[in-house]
Amino acid sequence: MITLSWLLLIALVGGVLALVDGILRVRGKGNTLVGIIEIVVAALFILSLFLPGIPFGSLVLAIATLIVIVVGLIVRGGQGVGIAIAALAVIALWIVLVNRWLVIPGIN
């Protein structure tokens, strides 16, 4: 049974944004290797929220997704960074909230 919570919604938004950014990176003229890695890591992150058998767990996959997004931002340059920055911010927010580094009543 999956409980719908704010943390789950934040993680889903971040994962979907990272997945969309990876797809756009593969379809564009950018670095396709980074895009493929971003698609795989973001898909595993989204799946790890629902399936307990995914290796490494949600937190490690979220950190890996952050690292891949940052590498993609460095490689990409200045073209089309809006979705990547949004995904970066939302996943970073999820990591901060899930580790209880910042406690917001009603969210975590």
Short mmCIF file of N, CA and C in Angstrom, two decimals:
data_model
loop_
_atom_site.label_atom_id
_atom_site.label_comp_id
_atom_site.label_asym_id
_atom_site.label_seq_id
_atom_site.Cartn_x
_atom_site.Cartn_y
_atom_site.Cartn_z
N MET A 1 0.84 -1.17 0.00
CA MET A 1 0.00 0.00 0.00
C MET A 1 0.90 1.24 0.00
N ILE A 2 0.62 2.16 -0.88
CA ILE A 2 1.41 3.38 -0.98
C ILE A 2 0.61 4.53 -0.38
N THR A 3 1.26 5.25 0.52
CA THR A 3 0.62 6.40 1.15
C THR A 3 0.99 7.65 0.38
N LEU A 4 -0.02 8.40 -0.03
CA LEU A 4 0.21 9.63 -0.74
C LEU A 4 0.60 10.71 0.26
N SER A 5 1.79 11.26 0.10
CA SER A 5 2.27 12.29 1.01
C SER A 5 2.95 13.39 0.20
N TRP A 6 3.24 14.48 0.88
CA TRP A 6 3.92 15.60 0.22
C TRP A 6 5.32 15.20 -0.21
N LEU A 7 6.01 14.40 0.61
CA LEU A 7 7.35 13.97 0.24
C LEU A 7 7.33 13.11 -1.02
N LEU A 8 6.32 12.26 -1.15
CA LEU A 8 6.21 11.44 -2.35
C LEU A 8 5.94 12.31 -3.57
N LEU A 9 5.07 13.30 -3.43
CA LEU A 9 4.77 14.19 -4.55
C LEU A 9 5.98 15.01 -4.97
N ILE A 10 6.76 15.49 -3.99
CA ILE A 10 7.97 16.25 -4.30
C ILE A 10 8.97 15.36 -5.03
N ALA A 11 9.13 14.13 -4.56
CA ALA A 11 10.06 13.21 -5.21
C ALA A 11 9.60 12.86 -6.62
N LEU A 12 8.30 12.66 -6.80
CA LEU A 12 7.79 12.35 -8.14
C LEU A 12 8.00 13.51 -9.10
N VAL A 13 7.74 14.72 -8.65
CA VAL A 13 7.95 15.89 -9.52
C VAL A 13 9.42 16.00 -9.91
N GLY A 14 10.31 15.85 -8.95
CA GLY A 14 11.75 15.92 -9.23
C GLY A 14 12.21 14.83 -10.16
N GLY A 15 11.72 13.61 -9.94
CA GLY A 15 12.11 12.49 -10.79
C GLY A 15 11.59 12.64 -12.21
N VAL A 16 10.36 13.09 -12.35
CA VAL A 16 9.79 13.28 -13.68
C VAL A 16 10.50 14.41 -14.41
N LEU A 17 10.82 15.49 -13.72
CA LEU A 17 11.56 16.58 -14.36
C LEU A 17 12.95 16.11 -14.81
N ALA A 18 13.61 15.30 -13.99
CA ALA A 18 14.92 14.77 -14.38
C ALA A 18 14.79 13.82 -15.57
N LEU A 19 13.73 13.03 -15.59
CA LEU A 19 13.50 12.11 -16.70
C LEU A 19 13.24 12.89 -17.99
N VAL A 20 12.42 13.92 -17.91
CA VAL A 20 12.13 14.75 -19.09
C VAL A 20 13.40 15.44 -19.58
N ASP A 21 14.22 15.93 -18.64
CA ASP A 21 15.47 16.57 -19.02
C ASP A 21 16.39 15.58 -19.72
N GLY A 22 16.45 14.36 -19.24
CA GLY A 22 17.27 13.33 -19.89
C GLY A 22 16.77 13.01 -21.29
N ILE A 23 15.45 12.93 -21.45
CA ILE A 23 14.88 12.65 -22.77
C ILE A 23 15.19 13.79 -23.73
N LEU A 24 15.04 15.03 -23.26
CA LEU A 24 15.35 16.18 -24.11
C LEU A 24 16.84 16.23 -24.45
N ARG A 25 17.67 15.81 -23.53
CA ARG A 25 19.11 15.80 -23.78
C ARG A 25 19.47 14.75 -24.84
N VAL A 26 18.80 13.61 -24.81
CA VAL A 26 19.07 12.57 -25.81
C VAL A 26 18.55 12.99 -27.17
N ARG A 27 17.39 13.61 -27.21
CA ARG A 27 16.80 14.02 -28.48
C ARG A 27 17.51 15.22 -29.09
N GLY A 28 18.13 16.05 -28.26
CA GLY A 28 18.80 17.25 -28.75
C GLY A 28 20.18 16.92 -29.28
N LYS A 29 20.93 17.98 -29.52
CA LYS A 29 22.27 17.81 -30.06
C LYS A 29 23.33 17.82 -28.96
N GLY A 30 22.90 17.66 -27.73
CA GLY A 30 23.82 17.68 -26.60
C GLY A 30 24.52 16.34 -26.44
N ASN A 31 25.06 16.14 -25.28
CA ASN A 31 25.78 14.92 -24.97
C ASN A 31 24.78 13.80 -24.67
N THR A 32 24.69 12.82 -25.56
CA THR A 32 23.68 11.77 -25.39
C THR A 32 24.06 10.77 -24.30
N LEU A 33 25.34 10.60 -24.02
CA LEU A 33 25.74 9.67 -22.97
C LEU A 33 25.23 10.13 -21.62
N VAL A 34 25.37 11.41 -21.32
CA VAL A 34 24.86 11.96 -20.07
C VAL A 34 23.34 11.84 -20.02
N GLY A 35 22.68 12.04 -21.16
CA GLY A 35 21.23 11.91 -21.23
C GLY A 35 20.76 10.49 -20.94
N ILE A 36 21.45 9.50 -21.49
CA ILE A 36 21.08 8.11 -21.25
C ILE A 36 21.28 7.75 -19.78
N ILE A 37 22.38 8.18 -19.21
CA ILE A 37 22.63 7.92 -17.78
C ILE A 37 21.57 8.61 -16.93
N GLU A 38 21.20 9.82 -17.31
CA GLU A 38 20.18 10.55 -16.55
C GLU A 38 18.82 9.86 -16.63
N ILE A 39 18.48 9.34 -17.80
CA ILE A 39 17.21 8.62 -17.95
C ILE A 39 17.20 7.38 -17.07
N VAL A 40 18.28 6.62 -17.08
CA VAL A 40 18.33 5.38 -16.29
C VAL A 40 18.26 5.69 -14.80
N VAL A 41 19.04 6.66 -14.34
CA VAL A 41 19.07 6.97 -12.90
C VAL A 41 17.75 7.57 -12.45
N ALA A 42 17.16 8.46 -13.26
CA ALA A 42 15.88 9.07 -12.88
C ALA A 42 14.77 8.03 -12.87
N ALA A 43 14.78 7.11 -13.84
CA ALA A 43 13.76 6.05 -13.86
C ALA A 43 13.90 5.13 -12.66
N LEU A 44 15.13 4.79 -12.30
CA LEU A 44 15.33 3.96 -11.11
C LEU A 44 14.91 4.70 -9.84
N PHE A 45 15.15 6.01 -9.79
CA PHE A 45 14.73 6.80 -8.64
C PHE A 45 13.21 6.78 -8.51
N ILE A 46 12.51 6.98 -9.61
CA ILE A 46 11.04 6.96 -9.57
C ILE A 46 10.53 5.58 -9.16
N LEU A 47 11.13 4.54 -9.74
CA LEU A 47 10.71 3.18 -9.38
C LEU A 47 11.00 2.85 -7.93
N SER A 48 12.11 3.38 -7.39
CA SER A 48 12.47 3.06 -6.01
C SER A 48 11.49 3.66 -5.00
N LEU A 49 10.70 4.62 -5.43
CA LEU A 49 9.69 5.18 -4.54
C LEU A 49 8.53 4.22 -4.34
N PHE A 50 8.32 3.32 -5.29
CA PHE A 50 7.17 2.42 -5.25
C PHE A 50 7.55 0.96 -5.02
N LEU A 51 8.74 0.56 -5.45
CA LEU A 51 9.14 -0.84 -5.34
C LEU A 51 10.28 -0.98 -4.35
N PRO A 52 10.15 -1.88 -3.38
CA PRO A 52 11.21 -2.01 -2.38
C PRO A 52 12.44 -2.76 -2.88
N GLY A 53 12.38 -3.45 -4.00
CA GLY A 53 13.50 -4.27 -4.45
C GLY A 53 14.52 -3.56 -5.31
N ILE A 54 14.37 -2.27 -5.52
CA ILE A 54 15.33 -1.52 -6.35
C ILE A 54 16.62 -1.36 -5.55
N PRO A 55 17.78 -1.69 -6.14
CA PRO A 55 19.03 -1.58 -5.39
C PRO A 55 19.36 -0.14 -5.03
N PHE A 56 20.10 0.03 -3.96
CA PHE A 56 20.65 1.29 -3.45
C PHE A 56 19.64 2.16 -2.72
N GLY A 57 18.37 2.07 -2.96
CA GLY A 57 17.39 2.88 -2.25
C GLY A 57 17.18 4.25 -2.86
N SER A 58 16.14 4.91 -2.39
CA SER A 58 15.73 6.19 -2.95
C SER A 58 16.74 7.30 -2.71
N LEU A 59 17.31 7.35 -1.52
CA LEU A 59 18.22 8.43 -1.18
C LEU A 59 19.48 8.40 -2.04
N VAL A 60 20.07 7.24 -2.20
CA VAL A 60 21.28 7.13 -3.01
C VAL A 60 20.98 7.44 -4.47
N LEU A 61 19.84 6.98 -4.97
CA LEU A 61 19.47 7.28 -6.34
C LEU A 61 19.15 8.76 -6.54
N ALA A 62 18.60 9.41 -5.53
CA ALA A 62 18.35 10.85 -5.62
C ALA A 62 19.67 11.62 -5.68
N ILE A 63 20.64 11.21 -4.89
CA ILE A 63 21.95 11.86 -4.92
C ILE A 63 22.63 11.61 -6.26
N ALA A 64 22.51 10.39 -6.78
CA ALA A 64 23.08 10.09 -8.10
C ALA A 64 22.40 10.92 -9.19
N THR A 65 21.10 11.11 -9.07
CA THR A 65 20.38 11.94 -10.04
C THR A 65 20.86 13.39 -9.96
N LEU A 66 21.07 13.89 -8.76
CA LEU A 66 21.61 15.25 -8.60
C LEU A 66 22.97 15.39 -9.27
N ILE A 67 23.83 14.42 -9.06
CA ILE A 67 25.17 14.47 -9.65
C ILE A 67 25.10 14.46 -11.17
N VAL A 68 24.23 13.61 -11.73
CA VAL A 68 24.10 13.54 -13.19
C VAL A 68 23.53 14.83 -13.75
N ILE A 69 22.58 15.45 -13.05
CA ILE A 69 22.01 16.71 -13.51
C ILE A 69 23.07 17.81 -13.49
N VAL A 70 23.88 17.85 -12.44
CA VAL A 70 24.94 18.87 -12.37
C VAL A 70 25.95 18.65 -13.50
N VAL A 71 26.34 17.41 -13.74
CA VAL A 71 27.25 17.12 -14.85
C VAL A 71 26.61 17.53 -16.18
N GLY A 72 25.33 17.27 -16.34
CA GLY A 72 24.63 17.67 -17.55
C GLY A 72 24.58 19.18 -17.72
N LEU A 73 24.42 19.90 -16.61
CA LEU A 73 24.43 21.36 -16.70
C LEU A 73 25.81 21.89 -17.08
N ILE A 74 26.84 21.26 -16.58
CA ILE A 74 28.20 21.69 -16.91
C ILE A 74 28.51 21.39 -18.37
N VAL A 75 28.12 20.22 -18.84
CA VAL A 75 28.41 19.80 -20.22
C VAL A 75 27.55 20.59 -21.21
N ARG A 76 26.31 20.84 -20.87
CA ARG A 76 25.38 21.46 -21.80
C ARG A 76 25.76 22.88 -22.13
N GLY A 77 26.21 23.63 -21.17
CA GLY A 77 26.51 25.03 -21.43
C GLY A 77 25.33 25.90 -21.05
N GLY A 78 24.91 26.80 -21.92
CA GLY A 78 23.87 27.74 -21.57
C GLY A 78 22.56 27.53 -22.28
N GLN A 79 22.37 26.44 -22.96
CA GLN A 79 21.14 26.24 -23.72
C GLN A 79 20.15 25.35 -22.98
N GLY A 80 18.95 25.84 -22.78
CA GLY A 80 17.85 25.06 -22.21
C GLY A 80 18.13 24.46 -20.85
N VAL A 81 18.38 25.28 -19.86
CA VAL A 81 18.71 24.76 -18.54
C VAL A 81 17.56 24.87 -17.55
N GLY A 82 16.41 25.34 -17.98
CA GLY A 82 15.28 25.56 -17.07
C GLY A 82 14.79 24.30 -16.40
N ILE A 83 14.55 23.26 -17.19
CA ILE A 83 14.04 22.00 -16.62
C ILE A 83 15.10 21.36 -15.72
N ALA A 84 16.35 21.42 -16.12
CA ALA A 84 17.42 20.83 -15.32
C ALA A 84 17.56 21.53 -13.97
N ILE A 85 17.47 22.84 -13.96
CA ILE A 85 17.58 23.58 -12.70
C ILE A 85 16.37 23.31 -11.82
N ALA A 86 15.18 23.21 -12.42
CA ALA A 86 13.98 22.89 -11.63
C ALA A 86 14.10 21.50 -11.02
N ALA A 87 14.56 20.52 -11.80
CA ALA A 87 14.74 19.16 -11.27
C ALA A 87 15.78 19.15 -10.17
N LEU A 88 16.86 19.89 -10.36
CA LEU A 88 17.92 19.98 -9.37
C LEU A 88 17.38 20.54 -8.06
N ALA A 89 16.61 21.61 -8.14
CA ALA A 89 16.06 22.24 -6.94
C ALA A 89 15.07 21.34 -6.21
N VAL A 90 14.19 20.69 -6.95
CA VAL A 90 13.16 19.86 -6.32
C VAL A 90 13.77 18.62 -5.69
N ILE A 91 14.72 17.98 -6.37
CA ILE A 91 15.34 16.79 -5.79
C ILE A 91 16.20 17.18 -4.58
N ALA A 92 16.89 18.31 -4.65
CA ALA A 92 17.67 18.77 -3.49
C ALA A 92 16.75 19.06 -2.31
N LEU A 93 15.60 19.67 -2.57
CA LEU A 93 14.61 19.91 -1.52
C LEU A 93 14.14 18.60 -0.90
N TRP A 94 13.89 17.59 -1.75
CA TRP A 94 13.45 16.29 -1.25
C TRP A 94 14.51 15.66 -0.36
N ILE A 95 15.77 15.75 -0.77
CA ILE A 95 16.86 15.17 0.03
C ILE A 95 16.94 15.86 1.39
N VAL A 96 16.82 17.17 1.41
CA VAL A 96 16.87 17.92 2.67
C VAL A 96 15.70 17.53 3.57
N LEU A 97 14.51 17.40 2.99
CA LEU A 97 13.34 17.07 3.81
C LEU A 97 13.33 15.64 4.28
N VAL A 98 13.76 14.71 3.43
CA VAL A 98 13.71 13.30 3.83
C VAL A 98 14.76 12.97 4.91
N ASN A 99 15.86 13.72 4.93
CA ASN A 99 16.86 13.51 5.96
C ASN A 99 16.56 14.29 7.24
N ARG A 100 15.47 15.04 7.24
CA ARG A 100 15.04 15.86 8.37
C ARG A 100 16.07 16.91 8.77
N TRP A 101 16.81 17.42 7.76
CA TRP A 101 17.71 18.54 8.01
C TRP A 101 16.91 19.82 8.18
N LEU A 102 15.73 19.83 7.61
CA LEU A 102 14.79 20.94 7.76
C LEU A 102 13.42 20.30 8.01
N VAL A 103 12.80 20.66 9.11
CA VAL A 103 11.51 20.07 9.46
C VAL A 103 10.42 21.12 9.20
N ILE A 104 9.50 20.78 8.31
CA ILE A 104 8.35 21.62 8.03
C ILE A 104 7.12 20.83 8.45
N PRO A 105 6.40 21.28 9.47
CA PRO A 105 5.22 20.52 9.92
C PRO A 105 4.21 20.34 8.80
N GLY A 106 3.73 19.14 8.67
CA GLY A 106 2.76 18.81 7.63
C GLY A 106 3.39 18.23 6.39
N ILE A 107 4.70 18.42 6.21
CA ILE A 107 5.37 17.86 5.04
C ILE A 107 6.18 16.65 5.43
N ASN A 108 7.01 16.78 6.48
CA ASN A 108 7.78 15.61 6.91
C ASN A 108 7.62 15.39 8.39
#
